Tab-separated table of C-alpha atoms in Angstrom:
chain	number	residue	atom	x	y	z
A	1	UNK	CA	0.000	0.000	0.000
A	2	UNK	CA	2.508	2.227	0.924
A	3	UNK	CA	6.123	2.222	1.535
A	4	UNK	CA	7.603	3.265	5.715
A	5	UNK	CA	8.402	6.201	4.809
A	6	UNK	CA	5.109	6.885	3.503
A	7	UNK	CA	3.376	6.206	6.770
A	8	UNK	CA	1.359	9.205	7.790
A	9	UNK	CA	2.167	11.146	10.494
A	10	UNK	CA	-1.719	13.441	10.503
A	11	UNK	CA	-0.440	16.009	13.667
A	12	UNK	CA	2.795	17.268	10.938
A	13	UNK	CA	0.947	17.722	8.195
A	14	UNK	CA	-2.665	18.772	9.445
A	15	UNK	CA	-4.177	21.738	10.949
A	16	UNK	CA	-7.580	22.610	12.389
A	17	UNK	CA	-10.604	22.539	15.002
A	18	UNK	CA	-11.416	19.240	16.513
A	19	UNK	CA	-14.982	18.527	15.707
A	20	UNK	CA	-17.287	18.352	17.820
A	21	UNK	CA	-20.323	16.555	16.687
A	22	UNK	CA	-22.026	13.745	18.110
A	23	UNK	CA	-21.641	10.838	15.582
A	24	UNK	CA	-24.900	8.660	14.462
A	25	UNK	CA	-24.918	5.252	15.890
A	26	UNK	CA	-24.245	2.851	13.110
A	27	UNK	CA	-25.945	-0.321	11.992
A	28	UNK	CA	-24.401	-1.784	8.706
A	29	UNK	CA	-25.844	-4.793	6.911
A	30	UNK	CA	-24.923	-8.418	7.007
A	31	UNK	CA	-22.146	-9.437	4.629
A	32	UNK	CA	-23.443	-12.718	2.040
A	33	UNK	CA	-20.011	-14.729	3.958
A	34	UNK	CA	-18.257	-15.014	6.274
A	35	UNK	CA	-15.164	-12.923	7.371
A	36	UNK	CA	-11.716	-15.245	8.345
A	37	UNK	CA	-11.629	-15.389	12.068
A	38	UNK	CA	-7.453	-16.033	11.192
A	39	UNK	CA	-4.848	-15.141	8.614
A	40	UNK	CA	-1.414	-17.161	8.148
A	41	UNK	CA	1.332	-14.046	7.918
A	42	UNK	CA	4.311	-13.882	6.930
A	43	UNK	CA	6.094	-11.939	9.429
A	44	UNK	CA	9.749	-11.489	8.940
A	45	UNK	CA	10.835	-14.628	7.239
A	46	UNK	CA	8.481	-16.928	8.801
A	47	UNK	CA	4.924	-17.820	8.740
A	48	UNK	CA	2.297	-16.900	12.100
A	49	UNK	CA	-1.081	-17.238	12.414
A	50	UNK	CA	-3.002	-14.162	13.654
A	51	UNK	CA	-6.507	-13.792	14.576
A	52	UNK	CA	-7.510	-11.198	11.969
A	53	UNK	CA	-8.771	-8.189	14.534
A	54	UNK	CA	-5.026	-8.629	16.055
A	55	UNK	CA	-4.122	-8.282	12.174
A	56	UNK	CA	-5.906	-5.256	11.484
A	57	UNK	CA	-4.049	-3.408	14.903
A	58	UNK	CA	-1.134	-4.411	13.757
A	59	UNK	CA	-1.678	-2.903	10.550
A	60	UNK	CA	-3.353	0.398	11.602
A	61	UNK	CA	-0.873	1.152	13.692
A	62	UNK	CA	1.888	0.603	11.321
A	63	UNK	CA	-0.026	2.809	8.712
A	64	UNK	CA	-1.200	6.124	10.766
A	65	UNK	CA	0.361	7.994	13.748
A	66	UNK	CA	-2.487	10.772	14.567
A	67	UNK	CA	-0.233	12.896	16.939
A	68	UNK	CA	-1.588	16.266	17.446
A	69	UNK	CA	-5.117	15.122	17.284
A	70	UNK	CA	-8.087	15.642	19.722
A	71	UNK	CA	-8.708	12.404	20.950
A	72	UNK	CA	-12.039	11.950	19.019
A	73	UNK	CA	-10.461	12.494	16.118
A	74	UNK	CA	-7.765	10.109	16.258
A	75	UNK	CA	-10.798	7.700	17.390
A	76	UNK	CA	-12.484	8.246	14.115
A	77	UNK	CA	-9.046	8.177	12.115
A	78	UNK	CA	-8.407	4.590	13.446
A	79	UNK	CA	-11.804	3.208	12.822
A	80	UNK	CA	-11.245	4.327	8.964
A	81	UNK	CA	-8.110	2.354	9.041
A	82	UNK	CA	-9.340	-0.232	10.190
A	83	UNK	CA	-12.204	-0.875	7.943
A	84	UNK	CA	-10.266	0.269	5.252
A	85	UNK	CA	-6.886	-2.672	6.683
A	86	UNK	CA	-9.515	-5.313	6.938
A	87	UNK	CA	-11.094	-5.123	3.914
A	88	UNK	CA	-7.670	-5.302	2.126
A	89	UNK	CA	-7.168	-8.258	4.356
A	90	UNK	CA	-10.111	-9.857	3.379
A	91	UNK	CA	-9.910	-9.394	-0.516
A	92	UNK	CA	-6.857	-10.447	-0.706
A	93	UNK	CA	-6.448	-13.406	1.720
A	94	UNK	CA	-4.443	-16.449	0.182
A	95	UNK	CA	-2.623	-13.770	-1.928
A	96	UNK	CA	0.423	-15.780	-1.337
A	97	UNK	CA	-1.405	-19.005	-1.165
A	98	UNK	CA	1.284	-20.793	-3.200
A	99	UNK	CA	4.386	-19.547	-0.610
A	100	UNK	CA	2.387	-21.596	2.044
A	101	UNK	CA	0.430	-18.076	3.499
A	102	UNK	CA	-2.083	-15.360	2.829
A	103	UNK	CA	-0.286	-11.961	3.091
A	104	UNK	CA	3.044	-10.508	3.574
A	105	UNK	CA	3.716	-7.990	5.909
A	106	UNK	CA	5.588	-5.664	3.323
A	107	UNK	CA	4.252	-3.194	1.324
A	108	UNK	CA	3.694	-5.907	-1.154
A	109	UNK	CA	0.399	-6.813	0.652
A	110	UNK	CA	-0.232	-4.246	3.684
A	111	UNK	CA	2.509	-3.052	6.196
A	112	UNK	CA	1.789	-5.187	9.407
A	113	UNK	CA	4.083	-4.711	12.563
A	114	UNK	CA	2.923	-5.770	16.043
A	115	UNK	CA	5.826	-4.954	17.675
A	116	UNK	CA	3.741	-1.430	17.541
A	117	UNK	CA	0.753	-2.812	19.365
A	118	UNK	CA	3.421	-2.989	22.390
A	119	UNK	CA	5.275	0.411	21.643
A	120	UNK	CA	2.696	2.934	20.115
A	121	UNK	CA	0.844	4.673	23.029
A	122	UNK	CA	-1.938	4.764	20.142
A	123	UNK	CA	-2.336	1.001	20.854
A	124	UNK	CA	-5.446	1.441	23.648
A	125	UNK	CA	-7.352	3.893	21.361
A	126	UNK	CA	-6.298	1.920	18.070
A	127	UNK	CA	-7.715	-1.203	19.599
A	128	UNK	CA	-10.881	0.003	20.751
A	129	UNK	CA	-11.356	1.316	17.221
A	130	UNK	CA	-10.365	-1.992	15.369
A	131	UNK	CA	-13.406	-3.819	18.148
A	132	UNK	CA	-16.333	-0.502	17.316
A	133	UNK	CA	-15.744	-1.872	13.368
A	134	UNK	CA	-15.445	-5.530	14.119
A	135	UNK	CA	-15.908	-7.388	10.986
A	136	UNK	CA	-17.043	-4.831	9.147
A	137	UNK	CA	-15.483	-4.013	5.249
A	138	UNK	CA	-15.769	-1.851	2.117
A	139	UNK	CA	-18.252	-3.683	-0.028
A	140	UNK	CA	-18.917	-3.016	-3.995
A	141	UNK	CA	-21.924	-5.080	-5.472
A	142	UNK	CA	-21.455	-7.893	-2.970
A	143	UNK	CA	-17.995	-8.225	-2.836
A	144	UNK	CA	-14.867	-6.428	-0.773
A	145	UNK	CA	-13.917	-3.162	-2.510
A	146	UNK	CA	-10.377	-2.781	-3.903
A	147	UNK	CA	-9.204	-0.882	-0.900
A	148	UNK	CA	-6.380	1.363	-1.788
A	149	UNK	CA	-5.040	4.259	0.056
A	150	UNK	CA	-2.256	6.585	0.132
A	151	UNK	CA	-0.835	9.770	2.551
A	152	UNK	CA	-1.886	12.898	0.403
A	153	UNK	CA	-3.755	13.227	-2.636
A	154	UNK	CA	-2.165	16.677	-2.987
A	155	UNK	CA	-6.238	18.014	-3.749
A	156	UNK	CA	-7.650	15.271	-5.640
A	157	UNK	CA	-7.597	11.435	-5.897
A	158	UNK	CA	-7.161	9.441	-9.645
A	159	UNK	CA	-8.696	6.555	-11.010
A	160	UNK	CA	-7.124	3.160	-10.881
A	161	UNK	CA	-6.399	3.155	-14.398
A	162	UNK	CA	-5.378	6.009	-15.138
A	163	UNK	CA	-2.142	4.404	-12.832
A	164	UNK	CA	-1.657	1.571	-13.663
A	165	UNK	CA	-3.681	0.849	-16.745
A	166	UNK	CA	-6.346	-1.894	-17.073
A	167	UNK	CA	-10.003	-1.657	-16.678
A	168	UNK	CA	-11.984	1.319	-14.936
A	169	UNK	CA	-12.522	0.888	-11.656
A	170	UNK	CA	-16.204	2.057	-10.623
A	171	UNK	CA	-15.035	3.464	-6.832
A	172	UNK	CA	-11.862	4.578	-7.687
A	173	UNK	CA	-12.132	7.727	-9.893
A	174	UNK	CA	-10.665	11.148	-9.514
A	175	UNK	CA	-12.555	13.424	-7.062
A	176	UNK	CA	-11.191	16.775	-5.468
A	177	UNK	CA	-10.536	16.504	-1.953
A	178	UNK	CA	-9.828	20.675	-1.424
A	179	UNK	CA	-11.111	21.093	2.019
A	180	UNK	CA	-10.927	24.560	3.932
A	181	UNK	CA	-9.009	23.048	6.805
A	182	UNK	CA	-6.687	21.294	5.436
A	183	UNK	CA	-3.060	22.052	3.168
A	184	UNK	CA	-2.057	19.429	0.998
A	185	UNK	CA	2.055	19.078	1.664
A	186	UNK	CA	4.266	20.482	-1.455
A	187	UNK	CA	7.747	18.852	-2.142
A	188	UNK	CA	10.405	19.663	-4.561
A	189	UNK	CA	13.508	17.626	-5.946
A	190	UNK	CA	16.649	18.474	-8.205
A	191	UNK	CA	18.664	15.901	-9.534
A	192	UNK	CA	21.689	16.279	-11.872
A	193	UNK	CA	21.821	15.358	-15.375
A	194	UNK	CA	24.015	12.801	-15.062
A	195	UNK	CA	22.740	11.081	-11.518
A	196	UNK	CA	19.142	10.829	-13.238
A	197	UNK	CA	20.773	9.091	-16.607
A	198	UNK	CA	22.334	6.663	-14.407
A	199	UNK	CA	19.556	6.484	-12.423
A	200	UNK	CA	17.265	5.707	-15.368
A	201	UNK	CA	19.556	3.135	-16.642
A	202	UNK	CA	19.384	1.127	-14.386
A	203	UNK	CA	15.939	-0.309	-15.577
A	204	UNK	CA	15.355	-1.671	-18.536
A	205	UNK	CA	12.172	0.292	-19.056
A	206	UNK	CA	13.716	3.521	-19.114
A	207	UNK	CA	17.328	3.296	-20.365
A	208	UNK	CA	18.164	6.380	-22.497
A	209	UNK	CA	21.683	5.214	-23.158
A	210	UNK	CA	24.529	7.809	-22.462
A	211	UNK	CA	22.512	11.080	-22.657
A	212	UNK	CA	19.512	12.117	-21.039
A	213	UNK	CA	18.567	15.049	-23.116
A	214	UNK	CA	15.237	16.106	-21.591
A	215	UNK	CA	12.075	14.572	-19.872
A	216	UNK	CA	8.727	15.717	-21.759
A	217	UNK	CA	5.303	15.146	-20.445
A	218	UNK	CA	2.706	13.865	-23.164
A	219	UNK	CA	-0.368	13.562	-21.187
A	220	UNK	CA	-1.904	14.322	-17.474
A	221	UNK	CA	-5.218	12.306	-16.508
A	222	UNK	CA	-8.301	14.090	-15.096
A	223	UNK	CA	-6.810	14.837	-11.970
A	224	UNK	CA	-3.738	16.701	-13.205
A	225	UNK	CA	-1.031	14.249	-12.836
A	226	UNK	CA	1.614	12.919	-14.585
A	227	UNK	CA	0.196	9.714	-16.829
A	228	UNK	CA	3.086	9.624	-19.506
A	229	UNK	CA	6.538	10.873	-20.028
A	230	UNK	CA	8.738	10.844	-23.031
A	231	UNK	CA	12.632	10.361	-22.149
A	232	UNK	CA	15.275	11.728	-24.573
A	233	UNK	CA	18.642	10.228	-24.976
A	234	UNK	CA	19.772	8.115	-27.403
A	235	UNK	CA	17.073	6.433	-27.286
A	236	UNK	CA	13.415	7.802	-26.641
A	237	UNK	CA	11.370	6.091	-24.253
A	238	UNK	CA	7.609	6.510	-23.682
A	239	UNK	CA	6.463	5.314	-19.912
A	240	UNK	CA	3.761	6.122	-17.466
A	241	UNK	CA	4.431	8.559	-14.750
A	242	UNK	CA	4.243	6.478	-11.714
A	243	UNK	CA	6.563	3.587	-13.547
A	244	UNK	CA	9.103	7.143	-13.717
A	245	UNK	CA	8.193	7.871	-10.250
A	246	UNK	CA	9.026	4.337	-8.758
A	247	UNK	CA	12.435	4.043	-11.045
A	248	UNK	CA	13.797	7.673	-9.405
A	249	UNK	CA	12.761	6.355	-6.229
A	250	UNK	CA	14.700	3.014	-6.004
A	251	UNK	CA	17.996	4.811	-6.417
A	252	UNK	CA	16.964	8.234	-4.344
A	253	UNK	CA	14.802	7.099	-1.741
A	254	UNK	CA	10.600	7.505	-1.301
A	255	UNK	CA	10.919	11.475	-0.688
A	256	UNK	CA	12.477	12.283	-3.787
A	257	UNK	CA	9.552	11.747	-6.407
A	258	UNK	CA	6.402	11.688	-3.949
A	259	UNK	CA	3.848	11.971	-5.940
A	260	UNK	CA	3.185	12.315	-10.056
A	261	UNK	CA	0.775	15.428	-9.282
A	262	UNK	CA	3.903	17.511	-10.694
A	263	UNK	CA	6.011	19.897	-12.739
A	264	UNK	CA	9.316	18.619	-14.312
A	265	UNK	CA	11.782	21.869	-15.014
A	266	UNK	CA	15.140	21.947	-16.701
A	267	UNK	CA	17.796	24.286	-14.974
A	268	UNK	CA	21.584	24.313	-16.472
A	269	UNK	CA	22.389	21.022	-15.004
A	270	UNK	CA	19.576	19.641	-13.196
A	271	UNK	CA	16.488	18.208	-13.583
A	272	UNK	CA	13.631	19.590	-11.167
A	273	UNK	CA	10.716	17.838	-10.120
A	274	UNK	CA	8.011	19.913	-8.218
A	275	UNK	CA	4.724	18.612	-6.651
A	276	UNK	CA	1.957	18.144	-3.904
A	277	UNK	CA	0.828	14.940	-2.232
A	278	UNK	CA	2.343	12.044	-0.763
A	279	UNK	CA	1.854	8.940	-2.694
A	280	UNK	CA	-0.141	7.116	-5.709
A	281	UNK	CA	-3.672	9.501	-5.168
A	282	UNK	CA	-6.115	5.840	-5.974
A	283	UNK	CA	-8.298	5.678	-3.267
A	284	UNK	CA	-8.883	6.691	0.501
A	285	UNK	CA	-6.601	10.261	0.867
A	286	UNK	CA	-5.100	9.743	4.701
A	287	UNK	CA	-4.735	13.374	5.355
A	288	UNK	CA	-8.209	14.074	3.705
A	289	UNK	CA	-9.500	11.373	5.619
A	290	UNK	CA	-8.197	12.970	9.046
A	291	UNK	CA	-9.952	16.054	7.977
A	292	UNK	CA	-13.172	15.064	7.839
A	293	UNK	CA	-12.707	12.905	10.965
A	294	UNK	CA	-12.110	16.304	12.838
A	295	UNK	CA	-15.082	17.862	11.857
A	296	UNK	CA	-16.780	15.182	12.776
A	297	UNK	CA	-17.653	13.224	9.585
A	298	UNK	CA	-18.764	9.531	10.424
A	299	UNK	CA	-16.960	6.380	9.179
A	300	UNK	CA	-19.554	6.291	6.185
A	301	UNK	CA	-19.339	9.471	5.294
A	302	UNK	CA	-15.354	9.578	5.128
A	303	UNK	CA	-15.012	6.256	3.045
A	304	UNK	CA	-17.965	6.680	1.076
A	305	UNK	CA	-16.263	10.337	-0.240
A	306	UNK	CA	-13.407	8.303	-1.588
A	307	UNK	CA	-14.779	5.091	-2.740
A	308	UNK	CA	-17.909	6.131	-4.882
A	309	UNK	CA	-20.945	3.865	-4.665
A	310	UNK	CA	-19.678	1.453	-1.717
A	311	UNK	CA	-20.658	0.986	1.445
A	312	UNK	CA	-19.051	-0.274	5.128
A	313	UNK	CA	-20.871	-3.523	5.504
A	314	UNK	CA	-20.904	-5.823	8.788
A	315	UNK	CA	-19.682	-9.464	8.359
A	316	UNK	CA	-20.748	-12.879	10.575
């Protein structure tokens, strides 16, 4: 979902009122199965099995750090997490059913560390959040939402395919996220000509050869961002914008490209990327998310304004 660097620290990068609403007492539907009551893990290098709620803490609190928060709104921030971690759990149990377990507990699946659950002092508030949602997940036409997330959608989310390619995804289209309490984060990167050549060499998708004469964008999706790029060298290379984003980032680290909501300038020996957001912008926006927890948006309300047309649904 996201990388550790990416996890979100809300208190740094958000600022506003706590809300203080009373939230509507909520009764979701019965899911058509049944939810796991245990996952098999793979937690460095060897296989556990975890009951699934003890999953989800682990996971929220490996993917949010609300410091800075009024304590109802880092209630209401871990409650979103947690429908939002066990729904991914759930959709994609037996991921890795051929290595002997269901999920990882890298990035490749969904960052899971309970070590935290005895560290964090969000562990009492993040575990009374994971038991209000018990068994309850993100459910599209009867079945468990693709449920994507990322830190900051730097003012609007994308759809899935404009990403990665593929199919439309129903829930997962662009939609603004501007919201008078809240400042999407702004980053900016320079990186010489001949660090970024090397750089881009180093995968076969974009190898210019010995130049890199400039970086061209052909085309932005809906929400602004970066879909393709054109490389110049001696060789010209077409690729999407988060394929560019992830090559930079394996040589120069997570905060150097964080987002492809961006500008790409050429000074006399650099390259310079500028941007906003914090991430891949498909699905649930953390720092929006925490925004409309602390004026006092429910559960529903906050997932339902990122993942169009589904709905928090209560398993057996």
């Amino acid at each position: 979902m996201k990388t550790k660097s990416q996890r979100l620290v809300l208190g740094a990068l958000l600022t506003g009122l706590a809300a203080c609403t009373v939230p509507v007492p909520r009764t979701p539907s019965a899911l058509p199965f049944e939810i796991p009551d245990r996952l098999r893990v793979r937690l460095d290098g060897r296989v556990v099995t975890v009951p699934l709620e003890e999953y989800v803490l682990g996971s929220v609190l490996a993917e949010v750090s609300p410091v800075d928060e009024s304590p109802r709104t880092v209630e209401r921030i871990f409650e979103v997490q947690a429908v939002i971690a066990r729904t991914y759990a759930v959709a994609h149990r037996g991921r890795h059913r051929q290595q002997g377990f269901d999920l990882c507990d890298s990035t490749h699946c969904q960052l899971y560390d309970p070590a935290r659950i005895k560290t964090s002092r969000f562990t009492p508030v993040a575990r009374e959040a994971v038991r209000e949602t018990a068994n309850e997940v993100l459910m599209y036409r009867s079945r468990p939402a693709e449920a994507l997330f990322h830190a900051d959608c730097g003012g609007s989310t994308t759809s899935a395919d404009a990403v990665w390619g593929g199919p439309a995804v129903p829930y997962l289209k662009v939609a603004s996220d501007s919201q008078p309490s809240l400042s999407h984060r702004t980053w900016r990167f320079a990186v010489p000509f001949a660090k970024l050549r090397d750089a881009l060499n180093r995968d076969r998708r974009s190898r210019v050869g010995k130049r890199l004469d400039g970086i061209d964008v052909v085309k932005r999706d809906a929400s602004g961002r970066v879909a393709t790029v054109a490389l110049r060298g001696d060789q010209r290379v077409v690729l999407r914008g988060d394929d560019l984003r992830a090559i930079m980032n394996n040589t120069f680290g997570d905060h150097a490209v964080q987002s492809t909501k961006l500008t790409i300038a050429r000074t006399r020996d650099s390259f310079v990327f500028s941007g906003s957001g914090f991430g891949h912008g498909v699905g649930l926006c953390q720092i929006g998310a925490a925004a409309r927890a602390r004026r006092g948006e429910s559960v529903d309300d906050i997932v339902s304004a990122y993942f169009d047309g589904a709905s928090v649904v209560r398993g057996r």
